[in-house]
Every structure is written in C-alpha cells, then in structure tokens.
Amino acid sequence: MKKICVYGKGGIGKSTVVSNVAAALAESGQKVMVIGCDPKGDSTRNIVGKKIPTVLDVLRRKGEDIQLEDIVFKGFQGIYCVESGGPEPGIGCAGRGIIKAIEILDKLKVFETLELDVLIYDILGDVVCGGFAMPLQRHLADEVYIVTTCDPMALYAANNICKGIKRYAYRGNTTLGGIIYNGRSVVDNISIVSEFASRLNTEVVGYIPMSEIIVKSEIRKKSVIEYAPDHPIANTFRELAKKILNNSKRVIPNPLSEEELDEMWERI
Amino acid sequence: MKKICVYGKGGIGKSTVVSNVAAALAESGQKVMVIGCDPKGDSTRNIVGKKIPTVLDVLRRKGEDIQLEDIVFKGFQGIYCVESGGPEPGIGCAGRGIIKAIEILDKLKVFETLELDVLIYDILGDVVCGGFAMPLQRHLADEVYIVTTCDPMALYAANNICKGIKRYAYRGNTTLGGIIYNGRSVVDNISIVSEFASRLNTEVVGYIPMSEIIVKSEIRKKSVIEYAPDHPIANTFRELAKKILNNSKRVIPNPLSEEELDEMWERI
Ligand SMILES: Nc1ncnc2c1ncn2[C@@H]1O[C@H](COP(=O)(O)OP(=O)(O)O)[C@@H](O)[C@H]1O
Ligand SMILES: Nc1ncnc2c1ncn2[C@@H]1O[C@H](COP(=O)(O)OP(=O)(O)O)[C@@H](O)[C@H]1O
Ligand code: SF4
Ligand SMILES: [Mg+2]
Ligand SMILES: [Mg+2]
C-alpha cells in the first residue's frame, strides 16, 4: 500500500489536488482511501458529493460503539472517504485529533479489511507544531507532497513543513516526494517555485493552472475528473496521479534559512 | 491599561494593522507595547526596523538568567516591542509558547515597570485550537479585533476565532471589539464583511484599502505612519487607532453556522 500525505497552507488547493488525484487513481483501477485531516472536515466533499460526519463528531456521539460504517463512506469510483474532524474551536489540540481518529481506524481494522492500494492524508500545514506534525512523527505515510503557490506565506509554510519532515525523517523515513505548484494566486511565477524546489533538493512534480473548471466542478461538489472528464485539466490531474504513483525519488529536504526565503521573496 | 488582541488568518494584514495602529497611538502620546505572538516573529519588524530576538529563542540560550533588556526593544516613537516566537517546526505547542513568553514577562515585572497605556497582542488565527486560544482562555486582554478580507478562508477563520471568544467569555470577559476589513484580496466586497460583522452582533470598525504605500513602507521596514506620515492611508490608521482607543462597544459574538457561512460564500 502506498501511503502519502499532502500538506500545505489553508486554502492553497490541497483538497482540490487530493480529490482529483484520488479520482484519477480510482478511475485507473486503484483501490484508494482519502483521510481528511483538516479540522474544516471538507477534504472529501467533492468525492462523496456532500460533507460526511467526522470521526471525532461520531466519537463524541457514539463513544466506544463506533462502527466502520459510521465513519467510512464510499464516493466517486468507490473511493473510501474518512474525515478526522477537529476539536471544537478554542479547546484541545487539532493535531491530537488526527491521531485519535487514526487510532479508531486502526481499532476497527479498517486498513486490513479494505485491502487498499493507495492511502492519501490531506493535512493542514499553516502551523507546523507538534500537533499537525504528528502524522510525520508517527510515520503515517512514506512520502509527503506539498502544495504551494508562489506567495511568500505559502512558501514560508512549505519551508516549515520541510523542517518538520527533516526532524522526523530519521524515525521512520517519511520523506519528501515533491512540490505541487498550484498557479491559483494573483502572482503566477513557476520559476520561483522551481528554484524553491531545487534548493530543497526536490522538484515540482505537478503544475495546476488557475482554472475556471475547478471552481465550477467544486460548486457541483464533484472533482474535475467526475464533472468534466474530457477537459484538459482532468488530464493534468491524471498525469500528476501517475507521476505520484510511480515516483521513487524521495528526499530528506534541505529547508531554506529565513535569509534565503527573504531574498527569494524580494524577487517575486 | 487597555489590553487588546488582534487575531486573523496568516498573511491577512494583522501586523500591518498592529504596527500602524501602535505608531498612531504612540505619536499621539500613548505609551504602547506590542507583543507579537505569531511563530514567524515578524510582528514588530516595521516598528523596530529589524527582526528582534524572540523570548523563546533567548530562553533557549540564556535560561533563567534572562533579563528585561534581552527581550524588550524600543521602536518608533518609543513603542516597546516583544516577540514571543514559537517552537521549532514539528515539535511543541505553538500556543503554549505564547503563554511561556507571557509568564517570563510577568516574572520580570515588565508590565509594572513600564507603566503602559495600551498593550496589543498580534496573534495567529489560522487554527483556533487550545494552543492559540490560550490568550483568550487566560484573559490576557479585554477586547479582540479580528482582521479579515472577504475570502471564504479568512471569514471561516474569523468565525472560528469568534467561537473561541464565545467559549471563554464567561471566564474573564474577553469580548469582541470589532472587525477590521482589509481590502487586500482579489475580491473587494465590503458589504459581505459588513453583513458578516452584523450577524456576529458587531461592526466593521475600520477599512484599509489595498494600497501600494503599505508595501513600499514595509520594504523599508517602517510603518506607513513613519514612512509617509502625510499619506491618506496614514490618516486611515490614525482614525482606526482613535476608534479602538475610544471603543466601549464590546460584545460576546454570535458565530455563524457552517450553513450560514456556505450561503454567504455563494454570494461572493
Ligand atoms: N488551480 C485552481 N484554479 C482555480 N481555483 C482553484 C484552484 N485550486 C484551488 N482552487 C480553489 O481554491 C479554493 C481552495 O481550494 P482547496 O482545495 O479547498 O484548498 P485547501 O484544501 O488547501 O484548503 C477552492 O475554492 C478551490 O476551488
Ligand atoms: N491593505 C493592504 N494593501 C497592500 N498590501 C497589504 C495590505 N495589507 C497587508 N498587505 C501586505 O500583505 C502582507 C501580509 O501582511 P501582514 O500584516 O504581514 O499579515 P499578517 O501579520 O496577518 O501575517 C504584507 O506583505 C503586507 O505588506
Ligand atoms: S500542538 Fe499545535 S494544534 Fe495542538 S494545541 Fe498546540 S498549537 Fe494547537
Ligand atoms: Mg481542504
Ligand atoms: Mg504578522
């Protein structure tokens, strides 16, 4: 089973990438599960067609009686979907919520029962604290893909995620698979992101252009693959999915210093 | 002493608002301190003219020998500046780092020694977990101002911050002073933000238009008040500072439901 984490700042396009890559993989015959770890709980909305109940919400309601069918839902092309959810705002640790959710899936033997080919975690990367880095700490996945734009804040968050990966790489070999450049910001400058990737010792594995069809499919709560399978952007996601599935180039990233980041921003 | 927290999503304009409001207050004779609680540690850069050492960094280096002059720096018009800093990416709790920094300031009797008129905390609001809500939980301030744009993610974060305020309001009466609308996003629609504010039972206390002069002063590591005191935007910040200083309308917010937020976004 290939286990990957997709990290990135809030609103950067993680769920857009995850739902379309999952749809492309499922369409080509892979058995895929997506676990949304963003407290917003909307990672799998465009795969199932609606927001699903989160593990933490169901746990708060049903306690130990929780069953597999309470928290695992089937979406487009049979993709299995789970949302970890988060604590109520203001209390608890968002990161620990993710681990609690994973522990429940383990207890219910979800991973053994479903015989998955690919498992994808969609994780918020605004704050790389002990909480949100838990999936790295606990080696939940083998490789991480980071979604970014060329905005300073997005690159800053991506660099922090790399610091987190580097810190835990020795523990279980969770490494960086690559950078996914989402051209959805006001400034579109792939050369900045390519330079950022090569300084980290990795590469840009995919480029998603800013595109109307992504917003149109999202409004209908579908992936682009489902809503407009013949659109060029659907093929962009199919290529990205293939690249991720076959990627064997994984590195321990070499995060940039504050000064190096500052110097790059001045050129944007 | 008036104690306020300024919250908002990363990159939304918190430090721009805080450094200019602080400069306007100091210019009019108030004794002001700014405590940056963003792990990035750059809240006070445009007041001091450079990034200052953070409390957590100095604590890691000097331990218990830490002195007031190691962590409190004077900037424009005598504004006192402190940066709490954050843990290394991937470990520890970003929120607990803020509390640790405040405990050190208390131990060094910073607040008694400096006889401040206004104390402003600049706090990251992407994730409103137990960590980042600690300033609300520990009643570090009397009123909160939330900086937002009309982007869905920014409003979602602002709504979560309101859930955090509401949760702790009974403990010590930290309430919502108002919404500050920063027109810096691609979509500029003040009516959406005004509606959002009135649904929360509060109002928009300030509107900062998208403006070149903000970026120009930032590059020179100055506030607009210092770099271009006669510019209309400097007066915008002076008016906002006066409004905040004299504001007595504070409320316990009435956060929107997911459905209400979804409905508002569809109209953006
Ligand atoms: N390449 C793109 N072109 C146009 N819109 C995009 C693109 N990528 C993402 N978006 C839009 O940006 C918003 C945020 O994307 P989302 O995937 O939900 O981010 P995240 O999961 O990182 O929070 C969504 O409304 C999505 O439709
Ligand atoms: N009204 C505005 N017009 C133009 N640029 C702005 C405006 N507000 C903020 N900015 C720019 O946006 C960036 C982020 O602002 P900042 O105050 O650092 O955000 P935060 O402190 O919330 O992370 C800065 O580069 C700043 O110059
Ligand atoms: S570890 Fe992170 S997610 Fe957990 S409470 Fe602290 S800041 Fe929040
Ligand atoms: Mg998402
Ligand atoms: Mg800031």
mmCIF file of N, CA, C and O in Angstrom, chain A residues 63-117:
data_model
loop_
_atom_site.group_PDB
_atom_site.id
_atom_site.type_symbol
_atom_site.label_atom_id
_atom_site.label_comp_id
_atom_site.label_asym_id
_atom_site.label_seq_id
_atom_site.Cartn_x
_atom_site.Cartn_y
_atom_site.Cartn_z
ATOM 1 N N GLY A 63 -19.370 7.202 21.232
ATOM 2 C CA GLY A 63 -18.349 6.628 22.108
ATOM 3 C C GLY A 63 -17.798 5.339 21.549
ATOM 4 O O GLY A 63 -17.617 5.198 20.348
ATOM 5 N N GLU A 64 -17.578 4.329 22.415
ATOM 6 C CA GLU A 64 -16.903 3.091 22.007
ATOM 7 C C GLU A 64 -17.722 2.242 21.035
ATOM 8 O O GLU A 64 -17.216 1.297 20.463
ATOM 9 N N ASP A 65 -19.032 2.562 20.862
ATOM 10 C CA ASP A 65 -19.861 1.723 19.965
ATOM 11 C C ASP A 65 -19.627 2.036 18.493
ATOM 12 O O ASP A 65 -20.352 1.583 17.634
ATOM 13 N N ILE A 66 -18.666 2.900 18.222
ATOM 14 C CA ILE A 66 -18.449 3.373 16.849
ATOM 15 C C ILE A 66 -18.149 2.194 15.918
ATOM 16 O O ILE A 66 -17.407 1.277 16.278
ATOM 17 N N GLN A 67 -18.756 2.165 14.741
ATOM 18 C CA GLN A 67 -18.542 1.084 13.758
ATOM 19 C C GLN A 67 -17.893 1.659 12.514
ATOM 20 O O GLN A 67 -17.979 2.870 12.252
ATOM 21 N N LEU A 68 -17.320 0.776 11.704
ATOM 22 C CA LEU A 68 -16.651 1.181 10.472
ATOM 23 C C LEU A 68 -17.604 1.987 9.580
ATOM 24 O O LEU A 68 -17.242 3.047 9.050
ATOM 25 N N GLU A 69 -18.863 1.498 9.432
ATOM 26 C CA GLU A 69 -19.782 2.190 8.502
ATOM 27 C C GLU A 69 -20.265 3.547 9.023
ATOM 28 O O GLU A 69 -20.876 4.303 8.274
ATOM 29 N N ASP A 70 -19.946 3.873 10.292
ATOM 30 C CA ASP A 70 -20.300 5.212 10.809
ATOM 31 C C ASP A 70 -19.333 6.259 10.295
ATOM 32 O O ASP A 70 -19.640 7.444 10.305
ATOM 33 N N ILE A 71 -18.106 5.817 9.911
ATOM 34 C CA ILE A 71 -17.070 6.822 9.612
ATOM 35 C C ILE A 71 -16.415 6.666 8.247
ATOM 36 O O ILE A 71 -15.698 7.569 7.803
ATOM 37 N N VAL A 72 -16.647 5.528 7.569
ATOM 38 C CA VAL A 72 -16.042 5.344 6.241
ATOM 39 C C VAL A 72 -17.147 5.394 5.194
ATOM 40 O O VAL A 72 -18.121 4.644 5.269
ATOM 41 N N PHE A 73 -17.021 6.298 4.231
ATOM 42 C CA PHE A 73 -18.070 6.485 3.213
ATOM 43 C C PHE A 73 -17.481 6.268 1.826
ATOM 44 O O PHE A 73 -16.312 6.594 1.597
ATOM 45 N N LYS A 74 -18.294 5.714 0.905
ATOM 46 C CA LYS A 74 -17.811 5.478 -0.461
ATOM 47 C C LYS A 74 -18.206 6.644 -1.360
ATOM 48 O O LYS A 74 -19.340 7.100 -1.344
ATOM 49 N N GLY A 75 -17.225 7.085 -2.164
ATOM 50 C CA GLY A 75 -17.509 8.181 -3.080
ATOM 51 C C GLY A 75 -17.321 7.752 -4.524
ATOM 52 O O GLY A 75 -17.391 6.565 -4.832
ATOM 53 N N PHE A 76 -17.018 8.725 -5.381
ATOM 54 C CA PHE A 76 -16.801 8.512 -6.809
ATOM 55 C C PHE A 76 -15.868 7.336 -7.065
ATOM 56 O O PHE A 76 -14.838 7.210 -6.407
ATOM 57 N N GLN A 77 -16.240 6.428 -8.005
ATOM 58 C CA GLN A 77 -15.414 5.269 -8.371
ATOM 59 C C GLN A 77 -14.977 4.453 -7.142
ATOM 60 O O GLN A 77 -13.894 3.888 -7.120
ATOM 61 N N GLY A 78 -15.842 4.430 -6.105
ATOM 62 C CA GLY A 78 -15.569 3.568 -4.958
ATOM 63 C C GLY A 78 -14.464 4.057 -4.035
ATOM 64 O O GLY A 78 -13.978 3.304 -3.207
ATOM 65 N N ILE A 79 -14.070 5.324 -4.125
ATOM 66 C CA ILE A 79 -13.030 5.845 -3.235
ATOM 67 C C ILE A 79 -13.568 5.858 -1.807
ATOM 68 O O ILE A 79 -14.655 6.378 -1.547
ATOM 69 N N TYR A 80 -12.797 5.270 -0.876
ATOM 70 C CA TYR A 80 -13.213 5.309 0.529
ATOM 71 C C TYR A 80 -12.835 6.645 1.143
ATOM 72 O O TYR A 80 -11.707 7.116 0.949
ATOM 73 N N CYS A 81 -13.758 7.270 1.870
ATOM 74 C CA CYS A 81 -13.524 8.604 2.435
ATOM 75 C C CYS A 81 -13.737 8.627 3.933
ATOM 76 O O CYS A 81 -14.706 8.065 4.441
ATOM 77 N N VAL A 82 -12.799 9.301 4.625
ATOM 78 C CA VAL A 82 -12.888 9.486 6.067
ATOM 79 C C VAL A 82 -12.496 10.939 6.360
ATOM 80 O O VAL A 82 -11.603 11.486 5.713
ATOM 81 N N GLU A 83 -13.185 11.569 7.325
ATOM 82 C CA GLU A 83 -12.758 12.901 7.789
ATOM 83 C C GLU A 83 -12.430 12.811 9.265
ATOM 84 O O GLU A 83 -13.288 12.380 10.047
ATOM 85 N N SER A 84 -11.230 13.199 9.673
ATOM 86 C CA SER A 84 -10.897 13.116 11.092
ATOM 87 C C SER A 84 -11.688 14.156 11.868
ATOM 88 O O SER A 84 -12.173 13.899 12.935
ATOM 89 N N GLY A 85 -11.854 15.359 11.300
ATOM 90 C CA GLY A 85 -12.523 16.430 12.033
ATOM 91 C C GLY A 85 -11.561 17.046 13.024
ATOM 92 O O GLY A 85 -10.373 16.755 13.018
ATOM 93 N N GLY A 86 -12.047 17.913 13.848
ATOM 94 C CA GLY A 86 -11.171 18.589 14.801
ATOM 95 C C GLY A 86 -11.931 18.867 16.075
ATOM 96 O O GLY A 86 -13.142 18.651 16.129
ATOM 97 N N PRO A 87 -11.219 19.365 17.070
ATOM 98 C CA PRO A 87 -11.902 19.711 18.313
ATOM 99 C C PRO A 87 -12.751 20.957 18.094
ATOM 100 O O PRO A 87 -12.611 21.627 17.079
ATOM 101 N N GLU A 88 -13.613 21.252 19.022
ATOM 102 C CA GLU A 88 -14.358 22.496 18.987
ATOM 103 C C GLU A 88 -13.346 23.643 19.008
ATOM 104 O O GLU A 88 -12.348 23.564 19.726
ATOM 105 N N PRO A 89 -13.583 24.736 18.252
ATOM 106 C CA PRO A 89 -12.609 25.836 18.288
ATOM 107 C C PRO A 89 -12.347 26.337 19.702
ATOM 108 O O PRO A 89 -13.261 26.502 20.480
ATOM 109 N N GLY A 90 -11.070 26.505 20.016
ATOM 110 C CA GLY A 90 -10.695 27.081 21.307
ATOM 111 C C GLY A 90 -10.242 26.063 22.317
ATOM 112 O O GLY A 90 -9.642 26.418 23.309
ATOM 113 N N ILE A 91 -10.539 24.776 22.063
ATOM 114 C CA ILE A 91 -10.085 23.774 23.043
ATOM 115 C C ILE A 91 -9.346 22.660 22.338
ATOM 116 O O ILE A 91 -9.445 22.521 21.136
ATOM 117 N N GLY A 92 -8.624 21.881 23.111
ATOM 118 C CA GLY A 92 -7.992 20.693 22.576
ATOM 119 C C GLY A 92 -6.940 20.994 21.542
ATOM 120 O O GLY A 92 -6.681 22.131 21.188
ATOM 121 N N CYS A 93 -6.333 19.925 21.043
ATOM 122 C CA CYS A 93 -5.235 20.045 20.112
ATOM 123 C C CYS A 93 -5.666 19.481 18.766
ATOM 124 O O CYS A 93 -6.028 18.326 18.655
ATOM 125 N N ALA A 94 -5.634 20.336 17.750
ATOM 126 C CA ALA A 94 -6.082 19.917 16.425
ATOM 127 C C ALA A 94 -5.288 18.705 15.945
ATOM 128 O O ALA A 94 -5.818 17.779 15.358
ATOM 129 N N GLY A 95 -3.982 18.702 16.239
ATOM 130 C CA GLY A 95 -3.137 17.611 15.790
ATOM 131 C C GLY A 95 -3.479 16.304 16.487
ATOM 132 O O GLY A 95 -3.576 15.247 15.857
ATOM 133 N N ARG A 96 -3.694 16.410 17.794
ATOM 134 C CA ARG A 96 -4.004 15.178 18.536
ATOM 135 C C ARG A 96 -5.323 14.596 18.048
ATOM 136 O O ARG A 96 -5.527 13.394 18.073
ATOM 137 N N GLY A 97 -6.209 15.441 17.540
ATOM 138 C CA GLY A 97 -7.482 14.976 16.991
ATOM 139 C C GLY A 97 -7.248 14.031 15.825
ATOM 140 O O GLY A 97 -7.936 13.025 15.670
ATOM 141 N N ILE A 98 -6.229 14.342 15.009
ATOM 142 C CA ILE A 98 -5.915 13.499 13.851
ATOM 143 C C ILE A 98 -5.489 12.118 14.337
ATOM 144 O O ILE A 98 -5.954 11.090 13.848
ATOM 145 N N ILE A 99 -4.634 12.114 15.356
ATOM 146 C CA ILE A 99 -4.114 10.830 15.837
ATOM 147 C C ILE A 99 -5.230 10.007 16.470
ATOM 148 O O ILE A 99 -5.305 8.802 16.260
ATOM 149 N N LYS A 100 -6.115 10.649 17.179
ATOM 150 C CA LYS A 100 -7.261 9.953 17.793
ATOM 151 C C LYS A 100 -8.078 9.269 16.694
ATOM 152 O O LYS A 100 -8.471 8.116 16.819
ATOM 153 N N ALA A 101 -8.290 9.997 15.604
ATOM 154 C CA ALA A 101 -9.085 9.455 14.500
ATOM 155 C C ALA A 101 -8.386 8.235 13.888
ATOM 156 O O ALA A 101 -9.023 7.224 13.608
ATOM 157 N N ILE A 102 -7.044 8.337 13.725
ATOM 158 C CA ILE A 102 -6.293 7.217 13.125
ATOM 159 C C ILE A 102 -6.348 6.002 14.056
ATOM 160 O O ILE A 102 -6.458 4.857 13.611
ATOM 161 N N GLU A 103 -6.278 6.259 15.360
ATOM 162 C CA GLU A 103 -6.335 5.146 16.326
ATOM 163 C C GLU A 103 -7.656 4.396 16.215
ATOM 164 O O GLU A 103 -7.716 3.182 16.324
ATOM 165 N N ILE A 104 -8.747 5.134 15.984
ATOM 166 C CA ILE A 104 -10.059 4.500 15.837
ATOM 167 C C ILE A 104 -10.077 3.638 14.575
ATOM 168 O O ILE A 104 -10.551 2.506 14.582
ATOM 169 N N LEU A 105 -9.503 4.152 13.475
ATOM 170 C CA LEU A 105 -9.470 3.372 12.233
ATOM 171 C C LEU A 105 -8.668 2.095 12.433
ATOM 172 O O LEU A 105 -9.044 1.025 11.956
ATOM 173 N N ASP A 106 -7.560 2.213 13.194
ATOM 174 C CA ASP A 106 -6.741 1.023 13.497
ATOM 175 C C ASP A 106 -7.554 0.012 14.298
ATOM 176 O O ASP A 106 -7.582 -1.171 14.005
ATOM 177 N N LYS A 107 -8.243 0.521 15.310
ATOM 178 C CA LYS A 107 -9.019 -0.361 16.202
ATOM 179 C C LYS A 107 -10.091 -1.115 15.411
ATOM 180 O O LYS A 107 -10.353 -2.284 15.635
ATOM 181 N N LEU A 108 -10.694 -0.419 14.453
ATOM 182 C CA LEU A 108 -11.759 -1.042 13.656
ATOM 183 C C LEU A 108 -11.181 -1.850 12.492
ATOM 184 O O LEU A 108 -11.895 -2.310 11.624
ATOM 185 N N LYS A 109 -9.832 -2.000 12.470
ATOM 186 C CA LYS A 109 -9.133 -2.758 11.434
ATOM 187 C C LYS A 109 -9.546 -2.341 10.022
ATOM 188 O O LYS A 109 -9.713 -3.169 9.125
ATOM 189 N N VAL A 110 -9.676 -1.038 9.831
ATOM 190 C CA VAL A 110 -10.108 -0.500 8.546
ATOM 191 C C VAL A 110 -9.080 -0.813 7.460
ATOM 192 O O VAL A 110 -9.435 -1.246 6.366
ATOM 193 N N PHE A 111 -7.810 -0.645 7.766
ATOM 194 C CA PHE A 111 -6.791 -0.788 6.724
ATOM 195 C C PHE A 111 -6.671 -2.243 6.270
ATOM 196 O O PHE A 111 -6.500 -2.510 5.080
ATOM 197 N N GLU A 112 -6.817 -3.201 7.206
ATOM 198 C CA GLU A 112 -6.729 -4.611 6.830
ATOM 199 C C GLU A 112 -7.970 -5.019 6.031
ATOM 200 O O GLU A 112 -7.884 -5.661 5.000
ATOM 201 N N THR A 113 -9.140 -4.615 6.504
ATOM 202 C CA THR A 113 -10.395 -5.044 5.876
ATOM 203 C C THR A 113 -10.495 -4.559 4.431
ATOM 204 O O THR A 113 -10.984 -5.272 3.559
ATOM 205 N N LEU A 114 -10.050 -3.346 4.138
ATOM 206 C CA LEU A 114 -10.371 -2.766 2.838
ATOM 207 C C LEU A 114 -9.359 -3.065 1.748
ATOM 208 O O LEU A 114 -9.553 -2.747 0.600
ATOM 209 N N GLU A 115 -8.177 -3.650 2.071
ATOM 210 C CA GLU A 115 -7.152 -4.007 1.067
ATOM 211 C C GLU A 115 -6.890 -2.871 0.062
ATOM 212 O O GLU A 115 -7.117 -3.004 -1.134
ATOM 213 N N LEU A 116 -6.417 -1.760 0.588
ATOM 214 C CA LEU A 116 -6.193 -0.561 -0.215
ATOM 215 C C LEU A 116 -4.909 -0.650 -1.023
ATOM 216 O O LEU A 116 -3.950 -1.299 -0.618
ATOM 217 N N ASP A 117 -4.868 0.082 -2.168
ATOM 218 C CA ASP A 117 -3.623 0.256 -2.929
ATOM 219 C C ASP A 117 -2.948 1.561 -2.543
ATOM 220 O O ASP A 117 -1.741 1.636 -2.451
#
